[in-house]
PDB file of C-alpha atoms and ligand atoms in Angstrom:
ATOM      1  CA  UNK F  18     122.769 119.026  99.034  1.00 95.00           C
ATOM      2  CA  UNK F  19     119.423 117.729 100.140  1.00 98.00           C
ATOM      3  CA  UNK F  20     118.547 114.023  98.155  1.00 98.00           C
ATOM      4  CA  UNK F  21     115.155 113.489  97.897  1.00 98.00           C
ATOM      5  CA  UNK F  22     114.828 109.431  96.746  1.00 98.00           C
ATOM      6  CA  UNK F  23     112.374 108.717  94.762  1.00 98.00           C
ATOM      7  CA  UNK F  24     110.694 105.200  94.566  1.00 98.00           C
ATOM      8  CA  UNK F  25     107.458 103.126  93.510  1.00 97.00           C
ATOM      9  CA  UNK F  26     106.250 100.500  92.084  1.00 96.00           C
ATOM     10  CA  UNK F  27     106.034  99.018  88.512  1.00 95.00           C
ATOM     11  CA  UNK F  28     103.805 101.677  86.352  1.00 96.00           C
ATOM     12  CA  UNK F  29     103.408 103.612  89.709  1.00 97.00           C
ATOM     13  CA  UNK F  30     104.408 106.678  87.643  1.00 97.00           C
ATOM     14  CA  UNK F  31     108.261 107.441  88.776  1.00 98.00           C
ATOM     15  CA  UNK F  32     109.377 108.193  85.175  1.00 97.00           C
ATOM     16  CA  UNK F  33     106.557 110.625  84.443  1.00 98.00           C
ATOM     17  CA  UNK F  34     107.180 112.023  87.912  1.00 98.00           C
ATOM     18  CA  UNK F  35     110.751 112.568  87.859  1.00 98.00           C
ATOM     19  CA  UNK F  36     110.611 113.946  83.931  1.00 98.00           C
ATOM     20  CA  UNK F  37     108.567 116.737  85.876  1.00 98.00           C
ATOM     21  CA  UNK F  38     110.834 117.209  88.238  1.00 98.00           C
ATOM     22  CA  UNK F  39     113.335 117.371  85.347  1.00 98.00           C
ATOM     23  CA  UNK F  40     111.727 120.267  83.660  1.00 97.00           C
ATOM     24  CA  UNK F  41     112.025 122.061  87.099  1.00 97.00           C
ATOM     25  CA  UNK F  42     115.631 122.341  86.489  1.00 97.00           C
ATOM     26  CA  UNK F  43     116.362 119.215  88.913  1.00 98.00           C
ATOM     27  CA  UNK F  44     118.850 116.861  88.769  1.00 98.00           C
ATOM     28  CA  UNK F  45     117.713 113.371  88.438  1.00 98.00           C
ATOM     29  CA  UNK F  46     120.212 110.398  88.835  1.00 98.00           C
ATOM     30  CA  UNK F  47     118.023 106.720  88.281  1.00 97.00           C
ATOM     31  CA  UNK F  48     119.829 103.564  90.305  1.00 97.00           C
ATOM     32  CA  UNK F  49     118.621 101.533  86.723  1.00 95.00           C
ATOM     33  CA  UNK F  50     120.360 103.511  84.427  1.00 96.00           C
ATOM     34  CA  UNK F  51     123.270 103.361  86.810  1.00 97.00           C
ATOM     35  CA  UNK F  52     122.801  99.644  86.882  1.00 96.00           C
ATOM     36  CA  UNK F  53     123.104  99.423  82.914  1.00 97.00           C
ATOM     37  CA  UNK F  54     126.022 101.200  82.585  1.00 97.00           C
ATOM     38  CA  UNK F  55     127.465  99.159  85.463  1.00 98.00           C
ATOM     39  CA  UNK F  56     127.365  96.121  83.408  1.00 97.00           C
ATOM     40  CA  UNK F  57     128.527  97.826  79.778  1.00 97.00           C
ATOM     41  CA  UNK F  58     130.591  95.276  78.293  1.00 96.00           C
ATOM     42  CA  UNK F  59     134.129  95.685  79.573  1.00 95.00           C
ATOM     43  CA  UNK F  60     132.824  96.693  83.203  1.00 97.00           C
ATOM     44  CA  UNK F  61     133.985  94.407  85.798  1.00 97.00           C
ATOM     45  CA  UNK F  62     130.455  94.107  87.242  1.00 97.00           C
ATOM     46  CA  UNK F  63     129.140  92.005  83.766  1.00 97.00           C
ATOM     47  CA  UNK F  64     132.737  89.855  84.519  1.00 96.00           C
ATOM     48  CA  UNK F  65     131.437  88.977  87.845  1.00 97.00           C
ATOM     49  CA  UNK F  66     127.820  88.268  86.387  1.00 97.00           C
ATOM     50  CA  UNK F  67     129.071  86.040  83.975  1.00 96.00           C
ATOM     51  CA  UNK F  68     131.236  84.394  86.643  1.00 96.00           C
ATOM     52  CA  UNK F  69     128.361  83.519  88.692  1.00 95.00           C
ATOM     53  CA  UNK F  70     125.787  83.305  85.901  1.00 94.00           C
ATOM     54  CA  UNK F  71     127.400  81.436  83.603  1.00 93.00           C
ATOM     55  CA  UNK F  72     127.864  82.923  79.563  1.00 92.00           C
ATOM     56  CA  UNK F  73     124.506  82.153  78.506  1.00 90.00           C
ATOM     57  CA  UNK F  74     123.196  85.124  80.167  1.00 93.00           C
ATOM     58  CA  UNK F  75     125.016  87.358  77.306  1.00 95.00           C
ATOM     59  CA  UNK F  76     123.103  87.850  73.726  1.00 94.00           C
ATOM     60  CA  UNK F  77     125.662  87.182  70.944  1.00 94.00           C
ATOM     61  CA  UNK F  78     127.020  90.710  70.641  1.00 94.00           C
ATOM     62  CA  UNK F  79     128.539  89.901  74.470  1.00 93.00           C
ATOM     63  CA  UNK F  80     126.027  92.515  75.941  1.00 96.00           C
ATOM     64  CA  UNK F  81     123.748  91.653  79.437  1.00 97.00           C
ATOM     65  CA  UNK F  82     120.660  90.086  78.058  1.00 95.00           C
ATOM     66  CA  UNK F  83     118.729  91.734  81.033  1.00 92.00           C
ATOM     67  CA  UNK F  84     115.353  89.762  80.227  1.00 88.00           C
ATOM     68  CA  UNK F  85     117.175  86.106  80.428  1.00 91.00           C
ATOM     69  CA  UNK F  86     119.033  87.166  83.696  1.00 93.00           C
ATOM     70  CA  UNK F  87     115.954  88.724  85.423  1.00 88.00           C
ATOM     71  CA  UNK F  88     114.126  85.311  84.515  1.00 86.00           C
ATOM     72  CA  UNK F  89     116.991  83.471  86.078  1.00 87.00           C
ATOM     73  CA  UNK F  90     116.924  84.970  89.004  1.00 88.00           C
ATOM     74  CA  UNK F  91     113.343  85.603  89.407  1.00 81.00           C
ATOM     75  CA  UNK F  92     112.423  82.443  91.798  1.00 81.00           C
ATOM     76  CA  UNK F  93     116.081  82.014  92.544  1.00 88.00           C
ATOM     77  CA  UNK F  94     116.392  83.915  95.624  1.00 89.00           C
ATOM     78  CA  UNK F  95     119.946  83.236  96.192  1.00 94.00           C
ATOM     79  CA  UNK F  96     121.020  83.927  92.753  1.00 94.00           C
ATOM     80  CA  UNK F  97     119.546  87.517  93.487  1.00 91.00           C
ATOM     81  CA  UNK F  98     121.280  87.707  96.657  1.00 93.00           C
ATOM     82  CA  UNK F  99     124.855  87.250  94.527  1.00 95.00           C
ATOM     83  CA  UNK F 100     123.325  89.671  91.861  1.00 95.00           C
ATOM     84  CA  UNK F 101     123.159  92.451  94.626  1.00 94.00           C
ATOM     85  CA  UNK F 102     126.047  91.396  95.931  1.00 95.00           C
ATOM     86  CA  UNK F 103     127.888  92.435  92.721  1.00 97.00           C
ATOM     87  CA  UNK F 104     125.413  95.267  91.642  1.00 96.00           C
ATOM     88  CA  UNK F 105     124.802  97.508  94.989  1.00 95.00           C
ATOM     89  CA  UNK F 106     127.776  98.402  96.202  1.00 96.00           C
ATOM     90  CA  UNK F 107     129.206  99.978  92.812  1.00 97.00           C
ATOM     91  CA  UNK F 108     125.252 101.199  92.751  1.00 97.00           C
ATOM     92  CA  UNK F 109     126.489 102.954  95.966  1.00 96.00           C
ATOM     93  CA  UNK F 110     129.145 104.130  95.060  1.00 96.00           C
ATOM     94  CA  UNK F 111     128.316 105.659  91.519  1.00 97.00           C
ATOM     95  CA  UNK F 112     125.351 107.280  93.105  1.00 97.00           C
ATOM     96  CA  UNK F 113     128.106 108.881  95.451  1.00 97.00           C
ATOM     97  CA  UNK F 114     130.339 110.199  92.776  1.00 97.00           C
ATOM     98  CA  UNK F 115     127.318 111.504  90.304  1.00 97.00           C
ATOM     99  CA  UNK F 116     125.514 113.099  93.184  1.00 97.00           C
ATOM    100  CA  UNK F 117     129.455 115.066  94.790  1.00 97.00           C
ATOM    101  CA  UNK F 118     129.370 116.601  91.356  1.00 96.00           C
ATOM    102  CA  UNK F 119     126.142 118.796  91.446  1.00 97.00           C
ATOM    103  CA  UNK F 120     125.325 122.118  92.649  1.00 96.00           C
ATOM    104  CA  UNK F 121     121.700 122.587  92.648  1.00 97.00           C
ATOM    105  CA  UNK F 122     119.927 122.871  96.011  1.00 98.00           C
ATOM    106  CA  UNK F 123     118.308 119.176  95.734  1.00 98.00           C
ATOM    107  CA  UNK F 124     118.407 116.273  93.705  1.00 98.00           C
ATOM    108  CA  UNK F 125     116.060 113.286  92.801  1.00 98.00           C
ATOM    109  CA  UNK F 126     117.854 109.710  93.485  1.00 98.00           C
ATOM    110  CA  UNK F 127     115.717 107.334  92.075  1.00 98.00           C
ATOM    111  CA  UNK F 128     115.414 104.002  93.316  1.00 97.00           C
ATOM    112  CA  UNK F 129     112.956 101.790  91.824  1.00 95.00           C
ATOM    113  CA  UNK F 130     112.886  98.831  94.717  1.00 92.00           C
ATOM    114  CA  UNK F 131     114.324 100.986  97.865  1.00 95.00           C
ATOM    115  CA  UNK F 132     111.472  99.331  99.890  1.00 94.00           C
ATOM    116  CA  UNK F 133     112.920  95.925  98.654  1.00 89.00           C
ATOM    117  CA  UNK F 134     117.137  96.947  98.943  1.00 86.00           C
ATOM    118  CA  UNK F 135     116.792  98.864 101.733  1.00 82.00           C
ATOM    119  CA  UNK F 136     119.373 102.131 100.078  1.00 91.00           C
ATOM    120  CA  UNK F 137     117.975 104.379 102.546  1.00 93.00           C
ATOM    121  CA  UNK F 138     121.704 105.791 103.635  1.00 93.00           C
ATOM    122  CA  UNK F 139     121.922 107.564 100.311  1.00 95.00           C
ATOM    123  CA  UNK F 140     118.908 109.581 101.001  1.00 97.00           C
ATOM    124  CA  UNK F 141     118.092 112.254 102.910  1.00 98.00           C
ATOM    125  CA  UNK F 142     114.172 111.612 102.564  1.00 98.00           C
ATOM    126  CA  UNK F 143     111.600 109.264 100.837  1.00 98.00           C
ATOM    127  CA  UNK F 144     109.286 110.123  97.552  1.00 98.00           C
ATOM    128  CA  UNK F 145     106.657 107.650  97.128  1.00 98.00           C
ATOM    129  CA  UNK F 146     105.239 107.202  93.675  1.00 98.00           C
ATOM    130  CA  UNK F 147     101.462 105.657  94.611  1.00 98.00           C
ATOM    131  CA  UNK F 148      98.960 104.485  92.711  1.00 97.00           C
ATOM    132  CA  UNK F 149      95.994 101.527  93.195  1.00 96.00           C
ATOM    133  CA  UNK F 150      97.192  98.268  91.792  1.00 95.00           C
ATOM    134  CA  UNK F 151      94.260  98.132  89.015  1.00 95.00           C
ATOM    135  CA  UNK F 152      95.988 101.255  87.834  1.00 96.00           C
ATOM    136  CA  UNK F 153      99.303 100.208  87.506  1.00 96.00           C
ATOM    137  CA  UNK F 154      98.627  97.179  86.108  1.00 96.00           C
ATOM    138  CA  UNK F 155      96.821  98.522  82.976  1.00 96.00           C
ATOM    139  CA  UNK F 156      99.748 101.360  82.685  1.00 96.00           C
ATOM    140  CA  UNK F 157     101.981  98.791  82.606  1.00 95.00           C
ATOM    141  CA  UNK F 158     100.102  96.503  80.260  1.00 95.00           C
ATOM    142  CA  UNK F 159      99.740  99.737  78.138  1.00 95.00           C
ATOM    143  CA  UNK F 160     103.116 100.464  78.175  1.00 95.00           C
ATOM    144  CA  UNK F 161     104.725  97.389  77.939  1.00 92.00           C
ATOM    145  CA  UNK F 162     102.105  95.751  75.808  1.00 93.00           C
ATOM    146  CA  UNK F 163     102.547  92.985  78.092  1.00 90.00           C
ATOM    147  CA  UNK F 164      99.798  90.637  79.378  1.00 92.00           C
ATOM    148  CA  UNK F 165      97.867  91.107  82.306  1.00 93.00           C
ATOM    149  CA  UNK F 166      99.788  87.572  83.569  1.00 93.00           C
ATOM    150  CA  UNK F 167     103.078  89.588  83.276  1.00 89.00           C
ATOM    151  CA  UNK F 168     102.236  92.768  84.681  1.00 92.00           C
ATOM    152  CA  UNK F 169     100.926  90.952  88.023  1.00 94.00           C
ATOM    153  CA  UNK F 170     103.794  88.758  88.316  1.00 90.00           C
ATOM    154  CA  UNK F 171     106.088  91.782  88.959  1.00 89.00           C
ATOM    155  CA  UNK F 172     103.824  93.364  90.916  1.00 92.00           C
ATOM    156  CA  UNK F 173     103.327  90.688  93.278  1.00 91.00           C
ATOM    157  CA  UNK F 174     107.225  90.218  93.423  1.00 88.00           C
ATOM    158  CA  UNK F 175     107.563  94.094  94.431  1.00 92.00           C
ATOM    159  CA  UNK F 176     106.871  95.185  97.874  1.00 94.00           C
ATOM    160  CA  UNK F 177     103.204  96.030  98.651  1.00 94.00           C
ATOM    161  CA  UNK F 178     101.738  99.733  98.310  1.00 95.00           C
ATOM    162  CA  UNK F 179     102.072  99.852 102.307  1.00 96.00           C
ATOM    163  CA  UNK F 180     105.411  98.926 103.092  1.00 96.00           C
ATOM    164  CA  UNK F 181     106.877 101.599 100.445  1.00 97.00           C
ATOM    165  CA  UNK F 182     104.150 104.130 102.187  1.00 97.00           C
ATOM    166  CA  UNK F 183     105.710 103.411 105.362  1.00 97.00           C
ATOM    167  CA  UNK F 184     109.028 104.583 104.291  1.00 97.00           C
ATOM    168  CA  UNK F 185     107.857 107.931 102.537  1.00 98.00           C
ATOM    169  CA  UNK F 186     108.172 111.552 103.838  1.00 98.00           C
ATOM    170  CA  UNK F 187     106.228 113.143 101.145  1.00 98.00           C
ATOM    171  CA  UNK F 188     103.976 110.847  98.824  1.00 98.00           C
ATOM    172  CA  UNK F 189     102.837 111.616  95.068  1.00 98.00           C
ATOM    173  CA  UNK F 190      98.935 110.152  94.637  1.00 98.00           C
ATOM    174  CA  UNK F 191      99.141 109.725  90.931  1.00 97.00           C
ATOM    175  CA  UNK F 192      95.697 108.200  90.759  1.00 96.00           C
ATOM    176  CA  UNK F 193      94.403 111.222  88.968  1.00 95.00           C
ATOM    177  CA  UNK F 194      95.104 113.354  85.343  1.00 96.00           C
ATOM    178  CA  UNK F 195      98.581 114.762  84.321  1.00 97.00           C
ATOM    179  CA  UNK F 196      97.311 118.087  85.238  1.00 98.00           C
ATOM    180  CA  UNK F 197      96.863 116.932  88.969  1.00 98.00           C
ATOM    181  CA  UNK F 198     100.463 115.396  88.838  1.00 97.00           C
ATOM    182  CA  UNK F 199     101.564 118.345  87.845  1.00 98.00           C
ATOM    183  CA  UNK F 200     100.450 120.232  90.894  1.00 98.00           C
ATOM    184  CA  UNK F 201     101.934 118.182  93.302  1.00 98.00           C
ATOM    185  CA  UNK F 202     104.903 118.133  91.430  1.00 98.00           C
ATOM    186  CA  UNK F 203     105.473 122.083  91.728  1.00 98.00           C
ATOM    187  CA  UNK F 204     104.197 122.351  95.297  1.00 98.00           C
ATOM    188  CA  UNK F 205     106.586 119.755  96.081  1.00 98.00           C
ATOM    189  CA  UNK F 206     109.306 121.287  94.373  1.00 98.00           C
ATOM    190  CA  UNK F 207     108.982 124.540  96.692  1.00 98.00           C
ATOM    191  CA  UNK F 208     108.972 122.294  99.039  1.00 98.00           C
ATOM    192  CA  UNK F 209     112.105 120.695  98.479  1.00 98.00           C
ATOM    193  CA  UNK F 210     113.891 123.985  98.077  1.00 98.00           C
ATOM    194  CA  UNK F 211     112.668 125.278 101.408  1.00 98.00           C
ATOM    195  CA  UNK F 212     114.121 122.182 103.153  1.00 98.00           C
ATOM    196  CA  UNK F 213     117.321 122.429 100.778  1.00 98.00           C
ATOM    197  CA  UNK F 214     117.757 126.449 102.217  1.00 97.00           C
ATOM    198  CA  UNK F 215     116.792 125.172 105.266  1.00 96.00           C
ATOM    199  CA  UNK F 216     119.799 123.262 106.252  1.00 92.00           C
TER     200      UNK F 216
HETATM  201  P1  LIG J   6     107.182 103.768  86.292  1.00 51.90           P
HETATM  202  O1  LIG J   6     108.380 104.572  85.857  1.00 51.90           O
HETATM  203  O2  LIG J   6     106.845 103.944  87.757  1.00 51.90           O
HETATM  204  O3  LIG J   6     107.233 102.310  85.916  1.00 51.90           O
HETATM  205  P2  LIG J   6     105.827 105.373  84.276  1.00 51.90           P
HETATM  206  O4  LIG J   6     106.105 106.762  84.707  1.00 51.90           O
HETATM  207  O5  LIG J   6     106.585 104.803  83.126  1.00 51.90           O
HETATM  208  O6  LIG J   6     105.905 104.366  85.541  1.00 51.90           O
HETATM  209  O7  LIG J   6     104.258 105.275  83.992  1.00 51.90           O
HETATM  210  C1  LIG J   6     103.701 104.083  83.457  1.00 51.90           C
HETATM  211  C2  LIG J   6     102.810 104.434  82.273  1.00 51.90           C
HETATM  212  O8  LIG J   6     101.644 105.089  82.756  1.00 51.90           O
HETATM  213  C3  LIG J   6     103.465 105.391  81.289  1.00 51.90           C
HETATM  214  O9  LIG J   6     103.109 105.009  79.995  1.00 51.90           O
HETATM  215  C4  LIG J   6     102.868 106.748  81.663  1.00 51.90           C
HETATM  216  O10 LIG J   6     102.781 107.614  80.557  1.00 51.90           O
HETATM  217  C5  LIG J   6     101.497 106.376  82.160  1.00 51.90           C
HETATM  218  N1  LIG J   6     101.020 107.267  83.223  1.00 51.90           N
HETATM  219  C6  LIG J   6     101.686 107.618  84.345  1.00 51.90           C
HETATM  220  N2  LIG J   6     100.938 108.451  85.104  1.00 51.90           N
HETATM  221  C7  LIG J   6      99.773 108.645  84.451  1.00 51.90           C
HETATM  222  C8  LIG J   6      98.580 109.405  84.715  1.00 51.90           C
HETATM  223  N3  LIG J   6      98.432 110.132  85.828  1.00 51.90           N
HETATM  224  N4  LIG J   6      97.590 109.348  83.798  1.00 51.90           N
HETATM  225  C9  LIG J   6      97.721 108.606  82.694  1.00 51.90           C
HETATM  226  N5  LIG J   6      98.793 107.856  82.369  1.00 51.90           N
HETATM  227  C10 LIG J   6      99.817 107.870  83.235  1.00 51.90           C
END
């Protein structure tokens, strides 16, 4: 099966990309949503975390609170080191076991901060989300109702616009209307399933 990995920045547009991609009848497995049911209570990976984190990065129901870690570790550089250290390889491996049981020509892997983790083994080519910065800072602000503060603090914590473009095979350049996405999305998709019969 051909794995197409999909990545880009905060409010680049990778969940509004890959729900198009969904409604082509593609498989879509997302590294995050991997990641939270990694560290379910009871999971061995949120034993670990609270090993090296310490308890007070659990709400009082025992679950991850996700915020407080991510604010632990966000100027803590070897704190996120340990964090990957526990998260990546069952990442890895979960990725493995979702993607062995699918039969469609292609799949979508996506991985949010590839450009950052380097998961390029798992993938057979790069997707690149891409939009300008002013753009996905007000999506984000939009979204998240966050402040403008906020919304630039994780973008200047992500990897730059360039280094993910380096990386990418095929780019999306979501800088215009839904409509627009939604021809790159199909034109990509035929795309993908050439390549996929290709092989
Ligand atoms: P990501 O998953 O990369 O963080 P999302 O797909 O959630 O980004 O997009 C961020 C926000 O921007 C969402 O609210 C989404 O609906 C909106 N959005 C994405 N692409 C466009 C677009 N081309 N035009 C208008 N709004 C968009």
């Amino acid at each position: 099966m051909l794995i197409v990995g999909l990545t880009g920045g905060i409010g680049s547009g990778k969940t509004t990309v890959s729900d198009r991609f969904a409604h082509c009848n593609v498989p879509i497995i997302d590294t995050d949503l991997l990641a939270r049911e990694l560290v379910e209570p009871g999971q061995p990976a949120l034993a670990e975390i609270t090993t090296a984190f310490g308890s007070d990065c659990l709400d009082e129901a025992g679950r991850l609170d996700r915020t407080r870690l991510r604010e632990r570790v966000f100027a803590d550089a070897e704190g996120r080191k340990r964090l990957e250290a526990i998260l990546h390889p069952r990442i890895r491996i979960l990725a493995r076991q979702r993607i062995a049981n699918l039969t469609s020509p292609y799949c979508l892997l996506v991985i949010p901060l590839l450009a950052e983790t380097g998961m390029t083994d798992l993938i057979d080519r790069v997707l690149v989300v891409d939009a300008p910065e002013a753009e996905q800072l007000r999506r984000v602000m939009v979204r998240d109702r966050s402040g403008e503060e906020q919304a630039r603090r994780i973008l200047t914590a992500q990897a730059s616009r360039e280094q993910r473009l380096a990386l990418a095979n095929e780019v999306v350049e979501n800088s215009g209307d839904f409509a627009d996405l939604d021809r790159q999305v199909a034109a990509l998709h035929q795309r993908y399933l050439a390549l996929a019969h290709a092989r």
